[in-house]
Amino acid sequence: AAAEERKALVARERAAVTLQRYARGQLVRFAIAKRRAQALAQVEAAAREKRAREEKEAAARAERKEAARLRREREEERKRKEAEARAQAEAAAAEAHAERLGLVARLEGARLFWARGDPDLALGALASLARDLRSRQAQRSGGGGGG
């Protein structure tokens, strides 16, 4: 009876040790799995952060690019308007110059008629010139009678 009790005790101790080993093994495996899961979570979090940062930077780049494009367009528009205004001013100046040259040429014609001894033609040319000048003056001052 004592031998059987001892056998049973040894068997129980062996079972307890085996159970302890098994439990310890499970704990170790659980700890490893936990560490792996934590590491994976960290990697995923880092990847998410990196992706978010890159998207933010890309958005900022796109915004800067758009702002630069708008600035360029405004600058081009300003230059175009300046060039237009300059061209109009030059055209007006050229027209005024041509008008003056025409008046000078007509005066010179009247002088030549006079010098040739043809006062009637000279006076006719001067009268025509005076009429043109009066009508231009009237147009500039917004209409209204001439003589």
PDB file of C-alpha atoms in Angstrom:
ATOM      1  CA  ALA A   1       0.000   0.000   0.000  1.00  0.00           C
ATOM      2  CA  ALA A   2       2.814   2.386   0.872  1.00  0.00           C
ATOM      3  CA  ALA A   3       4.573   1.566  -2.395  1.00  0.00           C
ATOM      4  CA  GLU A   4       1.434   2.309  -4.379  1.00  0.00           C
ATOM      5  CA  GLU A   5       0.941   5.555  -2.482  1.00  0.00           C
ATOM      6  CA  ARG A   6       4.529   6.500  -3.260  1.00  0.00           C
ATOM      7  CA  LYS A   7       3.987   5.576  -6.914  1.00  0.00           C
ATOM      8  CA  ALA A   8       0.824   7.683  -7.015  1.00  0.00           C
ATOM      9  CA  LEU A   9       2.635  10.595  -5.311  1.00  0.00           C
ATOM     10  CA  VAL A  10       5.525  10.413  -7.825  1.00  0.00           C
ATOM     11  CA  ALA A  11       3.004  10.214 -10.660  1.00  0.00           C
ATOM     12  CA  ARG A  12       1.156  13.277  -9.289  1.00  0.00           C
ATOM     13  CA  GLU A  13       4.437  15.179  -8.882  1.00  0.00           C
ATOM     14  CA  ARG A  14       5.439  14.252 -12.399  1.00  0.00           C
ATOM     15  CA  ALA A  15       2.051  15.390 -13.695  1.00  0.00           C
ATOM     16  CA  ALA A  16       2.369  18.642 -11.718  1.00  0.00           C
ATOM     17  CA  VAL A  17       5.860  19.268 -13.142  1.00  0.00           C
ATOM     18  CA  THR A  18       4.634  18.482 -16.658  1.00  0.00           C
ATOM     19  CA  LEU A  19       1.687  20.805 -16.164  1.00  0.00           C
ATOM     20  CA  GLN A  20       4.010  23.534 -14.824  1.00  0.00           C
ATOM     21  CA  ARG A  21       6.339  23.086 -17.820  1.00  0.00           C
ATOM     22  CA  TYR A  22       3.373  23.258 -20.172  1.00  0.00           C
ATOM     23  CA  ALA A  23       2.048  26.346 -18.443  1.00  0.00           C
ATOM     24  CA  ARG A  24       5.470  27.981 -18.511  1.00  0.00           C
ATOM     25  CA  GLY A  25       5.774  27.158 -22.227  1.00  0.00           C
ATOM     26  CA  GLN A  26       2.360  28.669 -22.883  1.00  0.00           C
ATOM     27  CA  LEU A  27       3.350  31.808 -20.953  1.00  0.00           C
ATOM     28  CA  VAL A  28       6.552  32.117 -22.975  1.00  0.00           C
ATOM     29  CA  ARG A  29       4.670  31.605 -26.250  1.00  0.00           C
ATOM     30  CA  PHE A  30       2.044  34.159 -25.146  1.00  0.00           C
ATOM     31  CA  ALA A  31       4.774  36.681 -24.233  1.00  0.00           C
ATOM     32  CA  ILE A  32       6.454  36.173 -27.634  1.00  0.00           C
ATOM     33  CA  ALA A  33       3.152  36.558 -29.463  1.00  0.00           C
ATOM     34  CA  LYS A  34       2.398  39.709 -27.445  1.00  0.00           C
ATOM     35  CA  ARG A  35       5.815  41.194 -28.276  1.00  0.00           C
ATOM     36  CA  ARG A  36       5.324  40.366 -31.968  1.00  0.00           C
ATOM     37  CA  ALA A  37       1.889  41.988 -31.969  1.00  0.00           C
ATOM     38  CA  GLN A  38       3.269  45.121 -30.273  1.00  0.00           C
ATOM     39  CA  ALA A  39       6.150  45.364 -32.754  1.00  0.00           C
ATOM     40  CA  LEU A  40       3.746  44.947 -35.676  1.00  0.00           C
ATOM     41  CA  ALA A  41       1.432  47.608 -34.247  1.00  0.00           C
ATOM     42  CA  GLN A  42       4.392  50.008 -33.881  1.00  0.00           C
ATOM     43  CA  VAL A  43       5.480  49.368 -37.477  1.00  0.00           C
ATOM     44  CA  GLU A  44       1.930  49.933 -38.739  1.00  0.00           C
ATOM     45  CA  ALA A  45       1.569  53.115 -36.671  1.00  0.00           C
ATOM     46  CA  ALA A  46       4.896  54.417 -38.012  1.00  0.00           C
ATOM     47  CA  ALA A  47       3.788  53.605 -41.574  1.00  0.00           C
ATOM     48  CA  ARG A  48       0.462  55.398 -41.026  1.00  0.00           C
ATOM     49  CA  GLU A  49       2.242  58.459 -39.608  1.00  0.00           C
ATOM     50  CA  LYS A  50       4.671  58.493 -42.532  1.00  0.00           C
ATOM     51  CA  ARG A  51       1.820  58.197 -45.033  1.00  0.00           C
ATOM     52  CA  ALA A  52      -0.097  61.024 -43.317  1.00  0.00           C
ATOM     53  CA  ARG A  53       3.034  63.208 -43.284  1.00  0.00           C
ATOM     54  CA  GLU A  54       3.703  62.527 -46.986  1.00  0.00           C
ATOM     55  CA  GLU A  55       0.084  63.322 -47.905  1.00  0.00           C
ATOM     56  CA  LYS A  56       0.272  66.559 -45.900  1.00  0.00           C
ATOM     57  CA  GLU A  57       3.537  67.513 -47.630  1.00  0.00           C
ATOM     58  CA  ALA A  58       2.064  66.674 -51.051  1.00  0.00           C
ATOM     59  CA  ALA A  59      -0.972  68.836 -50.294  1.00  0.00           C
ATOM     60  CA  ALA A  60       1.294  71.701 -49.174  1.00  0.00           C
ATOM     61  CA  ARG A  61       3.387  71.313 -52.354  1.00  0.00           C
ATOM     62  CA  ALA A  62       0.254  71.383 -54.517  1.00  0.00           C
ATOM     63  CA  GLU A  63      -0.956  74.484 -52.666  1.00  0.00           C
ATOM     64  CA  ARG A  64       2.386  76.257 -53.184  1.00  0.00           C
ATOM     65  CA  LYS A  65       2.369  75.287 -56.859  1.00  0.00           C
ATOM     66  CA  GLU A  66      -1.166  76.658 -57.315  1.00  0.00           C
ATOM     67  CA  ALA A  67      -0.242  79.889 -55.498  1.00  0.00           C
ATOM     68  CA  ALA A  68       2.809  80.298 -57.754  1.00  0.00           C
ATOM     69  CA  ARG A  69       0.656  79.668 -60.853  1.00  0.00           C
ATOM     70  CA  LEU A  70      -1.856  82.313 -59.719  1.00  0.00           C
ATOM     71  CA  ARG A  71       0.986  84.779 -59.036  1.00  0.00           C
ATOM     72  CA  ARG A  72       2.407  84.135 -62.523  1.00  0.00           C
ATOM     73  CA  GLU A  73      -1.018  84.618 -64.123  1.00  0.00           C
ATOM     74  CA  ARG A  74      -1.575  87.899 -62.253  1.00  0.00           C
ATOM     75  CA  GLU A  75       1.906  89.108 -63.252  1.00  0.00           C
ATOM     76  CA  GLU A  76       1.316  88.164 -66.909  1.00  0.00           C
ATOM     77  CA  GLU A  77      -2.070  89.934 -66.853  1.00  0.00           C
ATOM     78  CA  ARG A  78      -0.473  93.055 -65.329  1.00  0.00           C
ATOM     79  CA  LYS A  79       2.312  93.020 -67.956  1.00  0.00           C
ATOM     80  CA  ARG A  80      -0.241  92.496 -70.747  1.00  0.00           C
ATOM     81  CA  LYS A  81      -2.317  95.459 -69.521  1.00  0.00           C
ATOM     82  CA  GLU A  82       0.799  97.631 -69.235  1.00  0.00           C
ATOM     83  CA  ALA A  83       1.869  96.652 -72.756  1.00  0.00           C
ATOM     84  CA  GLU A  84      -1.651  97.387 -74.040  1.00  0.00           C
ATOM     85  CA  ALA A  85      -1.685 100.805 -72.358  1.00  0.00           C
ATOM     86  CA  ARG A  86       1.810 101.528 -73.710  1.00  0.00           C
ATOM     87  CA  ALA A  87       0.747 100.477 -77.230  1.00  0.00           C
ATOM     88  CA  GLN A  88      -2.364 102.699 -77.023  1.00  0.00           C
ATOM     89  CA  ALA A  89      -0.295 105.647 -75.809  1.00  0.00           C
ATOM     90  CA  GLU A  90       2.262 105.086 -78.592  1.00  0.00           C
ATOM     91  CA  ALA A  91      -0.518 104.810 -81.176  1.00  0.00           C
ATOM     92  CA  ALA A  92      -2.124 108.026 -79.909  1.00  0.00           C
ATOM     93  CA  ALA A  93       1.257 109.793 -79.960  1.00  0.00           C
ATOM     94  CA  ALA A  94       1.967 108.508 -83.480  1.00  0.00           C
ATOM     95  CA  GLU A  95      -1.492 109.651 -84.631  1.00  0.00           C
ATOM     96  CA  ALA A  96      -0.990 113.092 -83.100  1.00  0.00           C
ATOM     97  CA  HIS A  97       2.455 113.286 -84.711  1.00  0.00           C
ATOM     98  CA  ALA A  98       1.043 112.272 -88.100  1.00  0.00           C
ATOM     99  CA  GLU A  99      -1.718 114.868 -87.692  1.00  0.00           C
ATOM    100  CA  ARG A 100       0.877 117.571 -86.916  1.00  0.00           C
ATOM    101  CA  LEU A 101       2.986 116.472 -89.903  1.00  0.00           C
ATOM    102  CA  GLY A 102      -0.118 116.696 -92.097  1.00  0.00           C
ATOM    103  CA  LEU A 103      -0.894 120.200 -90.818  1.00  0.00           C
ATOM    104  CA  VAL A 104       2.721 121.253 -91.385  1.00  0.00           C
ATOM    105  CA  ALA A 105       2.621 119.823 -94.922  1.00  0.00           C
ATOM    106  CA  ARG A 106      -0.598 121.743 -95.683  1.00  0.00           C
ATOM    107  CA  LEU A 107       0.917 124.967 -94.299  1.00  0.00           C
ATOM    108  CA  GLU A 108       3.991 124.357 -96.425  1.00  0.00           C
ATOM    109  CA  GLY A 109       1.724 123.834 -99.460  1.00  0.00           C
ATOM    110  CA  ALA A 110      -0.046 127.145 -98.771  1.00  0.00           C
ATOM    111  CA  ARG A 111       3.378 128.869 -98.424  1.00  0.00           C
ATOM    112  CA  LEU A 112       4.525 127.382-101.769  1.00  0.00           C
ATOM    113  CA  PHE A 113       1.340 128.598-103.503  1.00  0.00           C
ATOM    114  CA  TRP A 114       2.008 132.052-102.040  1.00  0.00           C
ATOM    115  CA  ALA A 115       5.679 131.928-103.070  1.00  0.00           C
ATOM    116  CA  ARG A 116       4.649 130.929-106.636  1.00  0.00           C
ATOM    117  CA  GLY A 117       2.536 134.038-106.753  1.00  0.00           C
ATOM    118  CA  ASP A 118      -0.866 132.330-106.452  1.00  0.00           C
ATOM    119  CA  PRO A 119      -2.487 134.018-103.437  1.00  0.00           C
ATOM    120  CA  ASP A 120      -5.967 132.626-104.200  1.00  0.00           C
ATOM    121  CA  LEU A 121      -4.754 128.998-103.949  1.00  0.00           C
ATOM    122  CA  ALA A 122      -2.698 129.871-100.864  1.00  0.00           C
ATOM    123  CA  LEU A 123      -5.687 131.476 -99.147  1.00  0.00           C
ATOM    124  CA  GLY A 124      -7.940 128.560-100.209  1.00  0.00           C
ATOM    125  CA  ALA A 125      -5.489 126.063 -98.687  1.00  0.00           C
ATOM    126  CA  LEU A 126      -5.294 128.134 -95.465  1.00  0.00           C
ATOM    127  CA  ALA A 127      -9.103 128.405 -95.278  1.00  0.00           C
ATOM    128  CA  SER A 128      -9.480 124.624 -95.745  1.00  0.00           C
ATOM    129  CA  LEU A 129      -6.859 124.060 -93.045  1.00  0.00           C
ATOM    130  CA  ALA A 130      -8.679 126.450 -90.707  1.00  0.00           C
ATOM    131  CA  ARG A 131     -12.009 124.659 -91.335  1.00  0.00           C
ATOM    132  CA  ASP A 132     -10.394 121.259 -90.516  1.00  0.00           C
ATOM    133  CA  LEU A 133      -8.793 122.642 -87.359  1.00  0.00           C
ATOM    134  CA  ARG A 134     -12.127 124.131 -86.208  1.00  0.00           C
ATOM    135  CA  SER A 135     -14.010 120.842 -86.816  1.00  0.00           C
ATOM    136  CA  ARG A 136     -11.319 118.864 -84.966  1.00  0.00           C
ATOM    137  CA  GLN A 137     -11.499 121.317 -82.088  1.00  0.00           C
ATOM    138  CA  ALA A 138     -15.286 120.944 -82.020  1.00  0.00           C
ATOM    139  CA  GLN A 139     -15.009 117.124 -81.998  1.00  0.00           C
ATOM    140  CA  ARG A 140     -12.541 117.245 -79.125  1.00  0.00           C
ATOM    141  CA  SER A 141     -14.676 119.570 -77.023  1.00  0.00           C
ATOM    142  CA  GLY A 142     -17.733 117.374 -77.560  1.00  0.00           C
ATOM    143  CA  GLY A 143     -19.421 118.818 -80.634  1.00  0.00           C
ATOM    144  CA  GLY A 144     -20.941 122.270 -80.955  1.00  0.00           C
ATOM    145  CA  GLY A 145     -20.982 124.812 -83.756  1.00  0.00           C
ATOM    146  CA  GLY A 146     -18.252 125.981 -86.051  1.00  0.00           C
ATOM    147  CA  GLY A 147     -18.575 129.126 -88.232  1.00  0.00           C
TER     148      GLY A 147
END
